[in-house]
Short mmCIF file of C-alpha atoms in Angstrom, two decimals:
data_model
loop_
_atom_site.label_atom_id
_atom_site.label_comp_id
_atom_site.label_asym_id
_atom_site.label_seq_id
_atom_site.Cartn_x
_atom_site.Cartn_y
_atom_site.Cartn_z
CA GLY A 1 120.43 104.18 104.08
CA ASP A 2 118.23 101.32 105.12
CA SER A 3 119.83 98.54 107.13
CA VAL A 4 119.43 95.37 109.12
CA THR A 5 121.87 93.92 111.67
CA GLN A 6 121.02 90.40 113.32
CA MET A 7 122.88 88.49 115.76
CA GLU A 8 126.25 86.68 114.60
CA GLY A 9 126.34 82.92 114.74
CA PRO A 10 126.65 80.24 114.76
CA VAL A 11 123.95 79.48 117.05
CA THR A 12 124.03 75.96 118.53
CA LEU A 13 121.11 74.23 120.37
CA SER A 14 119.86 71.16 121.56
CA GLU A 15 116.64 69.92 120.48
CA GLU A 16 113.54 71.32 122.09
CA ALA A 17 115.46 74.49 123.22
CA PHE A 18 113.87 77.87 122.86
CA LEU A 19 115.40 80.10 120.31
CA THR A 20 115.62 83.73 119.80
CA ILE A 21 117.42 85.36 117.08
CA ASN A 22 117.62 89.36 117.37
CA CYS A 23 117.16 91.32 114.55
CA THR A 24 117.28 95.42 114.36
CA TYR A 25 116.54 97.35 111.56
CA THR A 26 117.22 101.14 110.70
CA ALA A 27 114.73 102.53 108.06
CA THR A 28 112.99 105.82 107.12
CA GLY A 29 109.29 105.43 106.61
CA TYR A 30 107.39 102.45 107.65
CA PRO A 31 109.04 99.14 106.37
CA SER A 32 107.66 95.57 105.93
CA LEU A 33 109.88 93.02 107.70
CA PHE A 34 110.58 89.54 106.90
CA TRP A 35 112.44 86.35 108.20
CA TYR A 36 113.94 84.15 105.47
CA VAL A 37 115.08 80.48 105.92
CA GLN A 38 117.80 78.79 103.65
CA TYR A 39 118.07 75.02 104.35
CA PRO A 40 121.24 73.43 103.06
CA GLY A 41 121.85 73.51 99.55
CA GLU A 42 118.63 75.23 98.60
CA GLY A 43 117.71 79.03 98.01
CA LEU A 44 116.08 81.03 100.32
CA GLN A 45 112.47 80.57 101.31
CA LEU A 46 110.26 83.12 103.21
CA LEU A 47 109.31 81.95 106.68
CA LEU A 48 107.32 85.01 107.95
CA LYS A 49 106.65 88.40 107.37
CA ALA A 50 104.87 91.50 109.12
CA THR A 51 103.88 94.81 107.19
CA LYS A 52 103.25 97.21 110.11
CA ALA A 53 103.96 98.01 113.63
CA ASP A 54 102.51 95.30 116.15
CA ASP A 55 101.73 92.71 113.52
CA LYS A 56 102.89 89.08 114.30
CA GLY A 57 103.88 86.70 111.55
CA SER A 58 104.26 83.22 112.55
CA ASN A 59 104.88 79.91 110.44
CA LYS A 60 106.02 76.70 111.61
CA GLY A 61 106.25 77.49 115.10
CA PHE A 62 108.36 80.36 114.50
CA GLU A 63 107.02 83.76 115.48
CA ALA A 64 108.20 87.24 115.10
CA THR A 65 106.63 90.67 116.28
CA TYR A 66 106.98 93.95 114.31
CA ARG A 67 108.32 96.18 117.40
CA LYS A 68 108.37 99.75 116.08
CA GLU A 69 109.34 101.27 119.50
CA THR A 70 112.83 99.03 119.49
CA THR A 71 112.78 98.82 115.93
CA SER A 72 113.09 95.27 116.13
CA PHE A 73 111.91 92.02 114.67
CA HIS A 74 113.16 89.07 116.76
CA LEU A 75 112.82 85.47 115.65
CA GLU A 76 111.67 82.93 118.28
CA LYS A 77 110.60 79.12 118.65
CA GLY A 78 109.58 77.44 121.51
CA SER A 79 111.15 74.48 120.60
CA VAL A 80 113.58 73.70 117.91
CA GLN A 81 113.83 70.44 116.05
CA VAL A 82 117.01 69.15 114.11
CA SER A 83 115.15 69.86 110.86
CA ASP A 84 115.15 73.69 112.12
CA SER A 85 119.05 73.56 111.20
CA ALA A 86 119.56 76.45 108.61
CA VAL A 87 120.77 80.02 107.92
CA TYR A 88 118.14 82.73 108.85
CA PHE A 89 118.11 85.92 107.34
CA CYS A 90 116.32 88.85 108.53
CA ALA A 91 115.31 91.40 105.87
CA LEU A 92 113.16 94.62 105.27
CA LEU A 93 111.45 96.24 102.21
CA ASN A 94 110.87 99.87 102.51
CA SER A 95 108.83 100.94 99.55
CA GLY A 96 107.49 100.40 96.24
CA ASN A 97 109.64 98.08 93.90
CA THR A 98 113.08 98.66 95.88
CA PRO A 99 115.00 95.51 96.51
CA LEU A 100 115.24 93.81 100.24
CA VAL A 101 117.53 94.85 102.37
CA PHE A 102 119.17 91.84 104.21
CA GLY A 103 121.05 90.94 107.43
CA LYS A 104 124.14 88.94 107.02
CA GLY A 105 122.26 85.78 108.24
CA THR A 106 122.40 83.63 111.34
CA ARG A 107 123.43 79.89 110.93
CA LEU A 108 121.22 77.72 113.31
CA SER A 109 122.56 74.19 114.29
CA VAL A 110 120.16 71.97 116.33
CA ILE A 111 121.78 68.85 117.69
CA ALA A 112 119.84 65.83 118.91
CA ASP B 1 103.24 78.31 93.29
CA VAL B 2 105.82 80.29 92.25
CA LYS B 3 108.69 78.46 90.42
CA VAL B 4 112.01 80.05 89.93
CA THR B 5 114.67 78.31 87.91
CA GLN B 6 118.42 78.71 87.56
CA SER B 7 120.45 77.18 84.65
CA SER B 8 122.82 75.08 86.69
CA ARG B 9 123.25 74.47 90.06
CA TYR B 10 126.84 73.95 89.75
CA LEU B 11 129.31 75.63 87.33
CA VAL B 12 132.96 75.55 87.02
CA LYS B 13 134.73 78.09 84.58
CA ARG B 14 138.17 79.34 83.75
CA THR B 15 139.62 82.91 84.51
CA GLY B 16 138.84 85.05 81.36
CA GLU B 17 135.82 83.02 80.27
CA LYS B 18 132.45 84.85 79.50
CA VAL B 19 129.89 83.35 81.92
CA PHE B 20 125.90 83.29 81.50
CA LEU B 21 123.59 82.61 84.52
CA GLU B 22 120.09 82.28 83.48
CA CYS B 23 117.26 82.75 85.57
CA VAL B 24 113.43 82.00 84.55
CA GLN B 25 110.28 82.83 86.43
CA ASP B 26 106.76 81.58 85.35
CA MET B 27 104.39 84.14 87.83
CA ASP B 28 104.87 86.94 85.62
CA HIS B 29 106.34 89.06 88.10
CA GLU B 30 107.44 92.39 87.22
CA ASN B 31 110.86 92.53 89.41
CA MET B 32 113.72 90.25 88.97
CA PHE B 33 116.98 90.47 91.23
CA TRP B 34 120.70 88.69 91.16
CA TYR B 35 122.77 88.31 94.40
CA ARG B 36 125.89 86.84 95.21
CA GLN B 37 126.25 85.10 98.76
CA ASP B 38 129.51 84.78 100.30
CA PRO B 39 130.37 83.43 103.78
CA GLY B 40 130.43 86.18 106.29
CA LEU B 41 128.81 88.96 103.97
CA GLY B 42 125.26 87.57 103.58
CA LEU B 43 123.43 88.33 100.35
CA ARG B 44 124.71 91.32 98.32
CA LEU B 45 122.69 92.37 95.46
CA ILE B 46 124.38 93.00 92.23
CA TYR B 47 121.73 93.96 89.58
CA PHE B 48 117.77 94.09 89.44
CA SER B 49 115.05 94.96 87.03
CA TYR B 50 111.57 96.19 87.15
CA ASP B 51 110.48 95.53 83.81
CA VAL B 52 111.46 94.15 80.27
CA LYS B 53 115.00 95.80 79.02
CA MET B 54 115.11 97.79 82.47
CA LYS B 55 118.18 97.32 84.75
CA GLU B 56 119.45 99.01 87.79
CA LYS B 57 122.91 98.82 89.71
CA GLY B 58 122.82 96.88 93.00
CA ASP B 59 125.60 97.24 95.45
CA ILE B 60 128.07 95.50 93.68
CA PRO B 61 127.64 95.61 90.06
CA GLU B 62 131.57 95.74 89.05
CA GLY B 63 132.22 92.93 86.73
CA TYR B 64 128.85 91.96 86.02
CA SER B 65 126.18 92.90 83.35
CA VAL B 66 122.57 91.64 82.83
CA SER B 67 119.95 91.25 80.22
CA ARG B 68 116.36 91.28 80.34
CA GLU B 69 114.56 90.76 77.09
CA LYS B 70 111.71 88.91 78.00
CA LYS B 71 109.76 89.23 81.36
CA GLU B 72 110.25 85.68 82.59
CA ARG B 73 114.05 85.69 81.79
CA PHE B 74 116.59 87.67 83.67
CA SER B 75 120.34 86.65 82.67
CA LEU B 76 123.40 87.77 84.71
CA ILE B 77 126.88 87.78 82.50
CA LEU B 78 130.53 87.68 83.83
CA GLU B 79 132.12 89.41 80.92
CA SER B 80 135.45 88.10 82.03
CA ALA B 81 135.29 85.69 84.80
CA SER B 82 137.87 86.07 87.71
CA THR B 83 138.59 83.93 90.78
CA ASN B 84 137.18 86.91 93.07
CA GLN B 85 133.37 85.71 91.34
CA THR B 86 133.68 82.42 92.97
CA SER B 87 130.38 82.55 94.80
CA MET B 88 127.00 81.19 95.03
CA TYR B 89 124.70 83.31 93.10
CA LEU B 90 121.00 83.36 93.82
CA CYS B 91 118.08 84.68 91.30
CA ALA B 92 114.84 86.33 93.05
CA THR B 93 111.49 87.65 91.66
CA ALA B 94 109.02 89.59 93.11
CA GLY B 95 105.40 91.07 92.17
CA GLY B 96 104.59 94.52 91.70
CA THR B 97 103.64 95.94 95.29
CA GLY B 98 105.57 97.26 98.24
CA THR B 99 104.60 94.29 100.48
CA ASP B 100 105.57 91.57 98.27
CA THR B 101 107.73 88.51 98.95
CA GLN B 102 110.73 87.76 97.25
CA TYR B 103 110.70 84.19 95.67
CA PHE B 104 114.34 82.63 95.36
CA GLY B 105 115.68 80.22 92.90
CA PRO B 106 118.09 77.15 94.37
CA GLY B 107 121.32 79.01 93.50
CA THR B 108 124.02 78.33 91.01
CA ARG B 109 127.43 77.67 92.90
CA LEU B 110 129.90 79.09 90.31
CA THR B 111 133.46 78.04 90.68
CA VAL B 112 136.43 80.27 88.71
CA LEU B 113 139.58 78.52 88.27
#
């Protein structure tokens, strides 16, 4: 079945450091890919998404490019802030009204 | 903006009690989902629903049931709560197309003593 694998955390970075969180997927067909973020004490919210190969999703300085050849959707940010501390989930949606398939999440802590 | 509300942020129940978790959305979305979130396990899908009175089992339906009598409301029921059901429960909704985003509620942290 479909699956998402993302790097295990926790990841601890200093403010203004470069961030990469790796995400790879296994799926039949042409899934849509998502990054969700969960801030402390809150539910998940969509950070960015891409619906086809070579699309780049971006939001709040975060970017991810849908790479079909490597089945990857790595999350990047050039300069993280303390306020980016959260848990990040990679997810895919394969077709129609099927549920999202989530990775296990990566906790990011940014220290000043 | 989509609004997804859950009936409680924190809930404490005793083993054997029947527990109802309510989720309400205001966007006329067809699809609704219940997940539980546990450290190291990520999000696991319990049940989902494509439409009123319809339900589908997710990955971990054992010990749970659901009810969807109205489009905007999706209830998760723990028939007889057990300590291993202590968890964060998240409700989500989505519209009807294949690329639609899921929108999440704030979660209910349930503790079963």
